[in-house]
Short mmCIF file of C-alpha atoms and ligand atoms in Angstrom, two decimals:
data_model
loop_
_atom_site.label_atom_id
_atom_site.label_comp_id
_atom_site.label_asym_id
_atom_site.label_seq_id
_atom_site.Cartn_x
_atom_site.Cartn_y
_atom_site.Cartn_z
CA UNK F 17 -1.54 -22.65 -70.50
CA UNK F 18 1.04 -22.88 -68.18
CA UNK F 19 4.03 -23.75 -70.68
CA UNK F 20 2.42 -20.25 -72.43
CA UNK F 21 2.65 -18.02 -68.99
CA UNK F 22 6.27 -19.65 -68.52
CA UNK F 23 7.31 -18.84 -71.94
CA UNK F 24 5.98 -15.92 -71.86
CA UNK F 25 7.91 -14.53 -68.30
CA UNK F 26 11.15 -16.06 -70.20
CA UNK F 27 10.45 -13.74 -73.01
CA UNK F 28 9.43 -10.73 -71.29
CA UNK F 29 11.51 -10.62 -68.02
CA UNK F 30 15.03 -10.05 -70.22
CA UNK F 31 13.64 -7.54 -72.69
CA UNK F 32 15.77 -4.74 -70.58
CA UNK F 33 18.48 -6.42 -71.93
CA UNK F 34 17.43 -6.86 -75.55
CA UNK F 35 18.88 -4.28 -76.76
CA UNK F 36 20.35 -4.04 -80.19
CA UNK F 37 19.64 -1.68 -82.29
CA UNK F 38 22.72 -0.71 -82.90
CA UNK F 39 23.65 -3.85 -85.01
CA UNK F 40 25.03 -3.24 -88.28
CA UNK F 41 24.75 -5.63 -91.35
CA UNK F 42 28.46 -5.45 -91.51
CA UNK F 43 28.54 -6.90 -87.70
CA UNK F 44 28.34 -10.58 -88.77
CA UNK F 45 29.54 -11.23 -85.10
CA UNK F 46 26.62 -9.14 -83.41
CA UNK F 47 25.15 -10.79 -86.48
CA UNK F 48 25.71 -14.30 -85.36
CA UNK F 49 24.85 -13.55 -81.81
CA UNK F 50 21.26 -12.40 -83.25
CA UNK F 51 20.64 -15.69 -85.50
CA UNK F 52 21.76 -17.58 -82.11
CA UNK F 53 19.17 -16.13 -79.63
CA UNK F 54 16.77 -16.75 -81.94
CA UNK F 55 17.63 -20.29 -82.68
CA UNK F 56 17.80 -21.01 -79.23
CA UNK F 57 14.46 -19.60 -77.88
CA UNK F 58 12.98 -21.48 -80.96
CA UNK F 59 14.57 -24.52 -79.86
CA UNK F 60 13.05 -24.36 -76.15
CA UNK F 61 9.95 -24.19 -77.29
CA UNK F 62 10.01 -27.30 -79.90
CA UNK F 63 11.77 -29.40 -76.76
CA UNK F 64 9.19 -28.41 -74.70
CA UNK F 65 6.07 -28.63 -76.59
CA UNK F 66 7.85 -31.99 -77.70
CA UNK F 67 7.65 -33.57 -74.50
CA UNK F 68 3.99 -34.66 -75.30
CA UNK F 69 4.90 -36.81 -78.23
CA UNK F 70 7.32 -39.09 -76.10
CA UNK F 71 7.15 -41.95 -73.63
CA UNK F 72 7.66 -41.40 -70.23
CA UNK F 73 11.55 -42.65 -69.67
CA UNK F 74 12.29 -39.64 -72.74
CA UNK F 75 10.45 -36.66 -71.00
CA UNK F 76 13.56 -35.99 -68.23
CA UNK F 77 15.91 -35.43 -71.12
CA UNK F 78 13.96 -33.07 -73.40
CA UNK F 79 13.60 -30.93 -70.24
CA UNK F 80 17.20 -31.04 -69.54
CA UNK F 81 17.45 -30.10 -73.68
CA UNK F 82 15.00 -27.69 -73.25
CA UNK F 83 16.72 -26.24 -69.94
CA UNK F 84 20.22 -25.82 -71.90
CA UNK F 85 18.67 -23.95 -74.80
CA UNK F 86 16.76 -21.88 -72.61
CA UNK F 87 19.74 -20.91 -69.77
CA UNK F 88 21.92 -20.38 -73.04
CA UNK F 89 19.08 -18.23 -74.44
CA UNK F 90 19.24 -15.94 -71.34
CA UNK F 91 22.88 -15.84 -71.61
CA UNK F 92 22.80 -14.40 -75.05
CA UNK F 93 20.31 -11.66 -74.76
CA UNK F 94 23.40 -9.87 -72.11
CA UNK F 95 26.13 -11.27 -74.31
CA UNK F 96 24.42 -10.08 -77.69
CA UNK F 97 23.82 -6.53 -75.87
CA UNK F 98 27.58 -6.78 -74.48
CA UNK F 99 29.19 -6.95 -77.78
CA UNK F 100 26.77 -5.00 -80.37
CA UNK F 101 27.19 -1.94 -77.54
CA UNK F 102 30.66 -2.25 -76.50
CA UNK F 103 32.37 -4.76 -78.87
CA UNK F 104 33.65 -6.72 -76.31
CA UNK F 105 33.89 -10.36 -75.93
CA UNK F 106 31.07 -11.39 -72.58
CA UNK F 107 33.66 -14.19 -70.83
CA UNK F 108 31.98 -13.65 -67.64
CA UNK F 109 28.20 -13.90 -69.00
CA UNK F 110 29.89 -16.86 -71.54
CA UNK F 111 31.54 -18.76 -68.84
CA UNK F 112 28.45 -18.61 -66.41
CA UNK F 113 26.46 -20.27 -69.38
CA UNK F 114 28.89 -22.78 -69.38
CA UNK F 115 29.12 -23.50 -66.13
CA UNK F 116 25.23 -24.07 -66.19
CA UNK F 117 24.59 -25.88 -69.45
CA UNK F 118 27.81 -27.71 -69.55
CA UNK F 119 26.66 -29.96 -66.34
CA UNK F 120 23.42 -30.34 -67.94
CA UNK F 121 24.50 -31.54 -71.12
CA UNK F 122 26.54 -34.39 -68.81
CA UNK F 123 23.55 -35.10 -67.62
CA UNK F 124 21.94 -35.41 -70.69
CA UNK F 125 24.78 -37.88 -72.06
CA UNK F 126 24.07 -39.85 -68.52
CA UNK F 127 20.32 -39.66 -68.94
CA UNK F 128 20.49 -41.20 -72.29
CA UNK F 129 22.99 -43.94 -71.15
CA UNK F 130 20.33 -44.71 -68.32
CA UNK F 131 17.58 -44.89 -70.00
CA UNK F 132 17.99 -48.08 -71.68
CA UNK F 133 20.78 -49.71 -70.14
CA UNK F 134 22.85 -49.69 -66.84
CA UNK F 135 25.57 -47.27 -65.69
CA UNK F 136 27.64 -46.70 -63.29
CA UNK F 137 27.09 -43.26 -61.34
CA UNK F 138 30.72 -42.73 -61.15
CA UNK F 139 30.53 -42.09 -65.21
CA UNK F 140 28.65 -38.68 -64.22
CA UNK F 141 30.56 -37.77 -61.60
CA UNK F 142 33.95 -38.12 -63.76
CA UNK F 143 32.52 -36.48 -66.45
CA UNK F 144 31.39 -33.86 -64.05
CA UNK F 145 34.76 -33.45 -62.54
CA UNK F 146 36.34 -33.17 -66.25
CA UNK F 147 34.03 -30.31 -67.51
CA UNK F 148 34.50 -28.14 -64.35
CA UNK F 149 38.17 -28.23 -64.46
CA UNK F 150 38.15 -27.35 -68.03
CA UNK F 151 36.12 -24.78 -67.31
CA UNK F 152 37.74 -23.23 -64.87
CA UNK F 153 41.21 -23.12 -66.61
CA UNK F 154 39.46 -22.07 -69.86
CA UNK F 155 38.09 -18.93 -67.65
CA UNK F 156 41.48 -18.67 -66.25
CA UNK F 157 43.23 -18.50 -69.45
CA UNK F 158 40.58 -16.21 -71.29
CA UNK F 159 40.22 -13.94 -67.94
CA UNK F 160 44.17 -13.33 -67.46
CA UNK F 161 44.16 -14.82 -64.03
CA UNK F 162 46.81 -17.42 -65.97
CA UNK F 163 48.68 -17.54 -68.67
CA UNK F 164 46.57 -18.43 -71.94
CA UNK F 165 49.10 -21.72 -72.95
CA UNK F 166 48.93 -23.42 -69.65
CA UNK F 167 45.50 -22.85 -68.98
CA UNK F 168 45.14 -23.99 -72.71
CA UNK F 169 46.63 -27.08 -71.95
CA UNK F 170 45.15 -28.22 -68.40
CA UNK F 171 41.47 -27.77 -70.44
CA UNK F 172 42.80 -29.75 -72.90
CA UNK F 173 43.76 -32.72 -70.88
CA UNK F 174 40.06 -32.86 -69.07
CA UNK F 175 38.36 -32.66 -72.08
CA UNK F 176 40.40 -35.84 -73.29
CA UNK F 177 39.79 -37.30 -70.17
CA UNK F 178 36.25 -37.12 -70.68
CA UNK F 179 36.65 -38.50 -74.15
CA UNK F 180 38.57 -41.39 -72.81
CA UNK F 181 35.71 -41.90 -69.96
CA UNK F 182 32.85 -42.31 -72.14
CA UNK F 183 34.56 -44.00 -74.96
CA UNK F 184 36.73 -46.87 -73.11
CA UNK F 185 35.87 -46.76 -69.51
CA UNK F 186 32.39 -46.84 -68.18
CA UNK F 187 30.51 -45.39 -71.24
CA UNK F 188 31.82 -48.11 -73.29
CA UNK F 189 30.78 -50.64 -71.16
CA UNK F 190 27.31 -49.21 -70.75
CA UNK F 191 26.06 -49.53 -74.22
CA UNK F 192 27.37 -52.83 -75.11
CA UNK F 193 24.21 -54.18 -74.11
CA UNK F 194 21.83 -51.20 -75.71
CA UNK F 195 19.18 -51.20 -78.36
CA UNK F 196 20.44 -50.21 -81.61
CA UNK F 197 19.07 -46.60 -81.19
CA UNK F 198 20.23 -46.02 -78.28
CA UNK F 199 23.40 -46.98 -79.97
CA UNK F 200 23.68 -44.72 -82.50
CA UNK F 201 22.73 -41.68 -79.87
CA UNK F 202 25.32 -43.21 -78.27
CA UNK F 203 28.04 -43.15 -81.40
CA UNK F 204 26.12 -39.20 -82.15
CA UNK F 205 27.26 -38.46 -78.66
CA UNK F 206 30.79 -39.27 -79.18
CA UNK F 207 30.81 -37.13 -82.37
CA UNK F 208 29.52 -34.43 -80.60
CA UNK F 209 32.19 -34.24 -77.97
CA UNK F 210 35.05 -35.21 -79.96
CA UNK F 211 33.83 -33.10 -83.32
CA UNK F 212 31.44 -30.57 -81.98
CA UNK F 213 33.27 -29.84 -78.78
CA UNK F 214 36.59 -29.09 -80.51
CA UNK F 215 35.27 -25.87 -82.30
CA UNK F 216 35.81 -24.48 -78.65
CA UNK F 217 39.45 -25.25 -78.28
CA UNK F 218 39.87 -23.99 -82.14
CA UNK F 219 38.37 -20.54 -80.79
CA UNK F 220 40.28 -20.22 -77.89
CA UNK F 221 43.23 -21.03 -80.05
CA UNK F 222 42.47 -18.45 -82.75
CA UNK F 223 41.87 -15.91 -80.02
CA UNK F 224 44.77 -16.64 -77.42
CA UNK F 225 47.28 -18.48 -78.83
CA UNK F 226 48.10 -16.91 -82.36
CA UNK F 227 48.73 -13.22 -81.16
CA UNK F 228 47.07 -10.22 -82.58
CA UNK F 229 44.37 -9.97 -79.56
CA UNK F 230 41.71 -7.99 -80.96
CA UNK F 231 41.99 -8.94 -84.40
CA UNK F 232 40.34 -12.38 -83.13
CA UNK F 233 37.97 -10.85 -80.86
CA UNK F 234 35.26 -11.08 -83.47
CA UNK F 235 36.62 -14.52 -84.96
CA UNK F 236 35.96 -16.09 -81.18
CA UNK F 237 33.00 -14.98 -80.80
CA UNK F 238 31.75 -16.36 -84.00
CA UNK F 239 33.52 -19.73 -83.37
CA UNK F 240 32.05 -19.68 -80.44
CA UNK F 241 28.26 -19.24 -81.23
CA UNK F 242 28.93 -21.34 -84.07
CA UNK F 243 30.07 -24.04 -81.62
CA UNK F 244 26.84 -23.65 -78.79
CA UNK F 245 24.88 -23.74 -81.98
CA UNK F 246 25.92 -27.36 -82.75
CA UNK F 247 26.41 -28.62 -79.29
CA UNK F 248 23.26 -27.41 -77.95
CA UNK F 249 20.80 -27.15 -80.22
CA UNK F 250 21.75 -30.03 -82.88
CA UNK F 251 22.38 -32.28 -79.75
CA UNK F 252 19.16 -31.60 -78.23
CA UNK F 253 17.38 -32.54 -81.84
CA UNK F 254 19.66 -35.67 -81.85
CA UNK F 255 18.21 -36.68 -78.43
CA UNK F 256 14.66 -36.00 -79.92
CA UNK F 257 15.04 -37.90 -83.04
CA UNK F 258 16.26 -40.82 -80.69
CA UNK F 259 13.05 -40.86 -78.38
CA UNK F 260 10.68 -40.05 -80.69
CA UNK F 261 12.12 -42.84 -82.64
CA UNK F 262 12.21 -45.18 -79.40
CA UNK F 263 8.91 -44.16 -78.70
CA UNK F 264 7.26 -45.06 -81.04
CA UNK F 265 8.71 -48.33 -81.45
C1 RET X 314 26.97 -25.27 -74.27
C2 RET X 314 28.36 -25.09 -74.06
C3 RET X 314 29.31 -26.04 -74.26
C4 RET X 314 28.99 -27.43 -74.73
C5 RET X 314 30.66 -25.63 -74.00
C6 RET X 314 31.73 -26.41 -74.16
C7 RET X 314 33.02 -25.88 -73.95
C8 RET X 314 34.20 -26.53 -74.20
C9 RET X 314 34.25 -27.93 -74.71
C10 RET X 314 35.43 -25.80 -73.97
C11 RET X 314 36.66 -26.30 -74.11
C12 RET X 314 37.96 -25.62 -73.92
C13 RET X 314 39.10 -26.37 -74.14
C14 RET X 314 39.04 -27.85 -74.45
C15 RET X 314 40.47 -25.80 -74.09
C16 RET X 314 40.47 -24.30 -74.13
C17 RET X 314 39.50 -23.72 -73.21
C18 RET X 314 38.05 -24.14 -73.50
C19 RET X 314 37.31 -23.90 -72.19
C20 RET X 314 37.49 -23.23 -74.59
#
């Protein structure tokens, strides 16, 4: 009953902003911003329903899954509504999803760590550090506050950092005495970062870096819900596969 009346306010509160009926079939990036909202209200329900069918130590990271999908969810009703009215690419309403779920997700990749094994709280807090100053030089770059190489190239460097923290330094070190499963969320979580998480550097390289500005406009944006769709939704149902598995063991 509850879950229903908070579902329910999350469906009905945005529906100002749910506007779209201007979308035309040949739109396939107001398109892909439509098959994304969907997916990711659909996946906030399944993580929260979900909870249920998991032991205790699980629940706290199929909420944090079901609060990225949901924030992100919110973020693309304006950013759907942005582009299918104006045809503009949403940084501002992008970047503040980022800022949000981005966090969360580190959270998530500490949760996961902690829940079967000891780590060090200075992991989170350098993987923290990493994602906001990528952020905030990818806004730079995208917003013209800087120029798009350099702010290219700082982003670049904390998102390898981050790499580097979880797969030598304290991450490493964390699940070399984890059950199997945990294991392999641990080795999904590294493909995630390192595979999923480079779509978003390929966008802002297809958008910024190869000339032509609004030529890529649409390409971005595409690459970009492409890439939340992968590192939001299929990471959540990664984590979910993992403690349901654990579970149940
Ligand atoms: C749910 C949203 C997620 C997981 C967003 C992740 C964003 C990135 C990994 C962005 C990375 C960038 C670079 C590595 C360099 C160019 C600028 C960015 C911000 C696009």
């Amino acid at each position: 009953m509850k879950l229903l009346l908070i579902l329910g306010s999350v469906i009905a509160l945005p529906s100002f902003a749910a506007s779209g009926g201007d979308l035309q079939a040949s739109d396939l990036t107001g398109v892909s911003f439509w098959l994304v909202t969907a997916a990711l209200l659909a996946a906030t329900v399944f993580f929260f329903v979900e909870r249920d069918q998991v032991s205790a130590k699980w629940k706290t990271s199929l909420t944090v899954s079901g609060l990225v999908t949901g924030i992100a969810f919110w973020h693309y009703l304006y950013m759907r509504g942005v582009w299918i009215e104006t045809g503009e690419t949403p940084t501002v309403f992008r970047y503040i999803d980022w800022l949000l779920t981005v966090p969360l997700l580190m959270v998530e990749f500490y949760l996961i760590l902690a829940a079967c094994t000891n780590v060090a709280g200075s992991l989170f807090k350098k993987l923290l550090g990493g994602s906001l100053v990528m952020l905030l030089f990818g806004y730079m770059g995208e917003a013209g506050i800087m120029g798009a190489l350099p702010a290219f190239v700082v982003a670049m460097a904390a998102w390898l950092y981050m790499i580097h923290t979880l797969y030598l330094g304290e991450g490493k070190a964390a699940v070399s005495t984890a059950s199997p499963a945990v294991m392999s969320a641990y080795n999904t979580m590294m493909l995630i970062i390192v595979v999923g998480w480079a779509i978003y550097p390929a966008g802002y390289a297809a958008g910024y870096l190869m000339g032509g500005e609004g030529v890529y406009a649409s390409n971005l944006n595409i690459v970009y819900n492409l890439a939340d769709f992968v590192n939001k939704i299929l990471f959540g149902l990664v984590i979910w596969h993992v403690a349901v598995k654990e579970s149940n063991a």
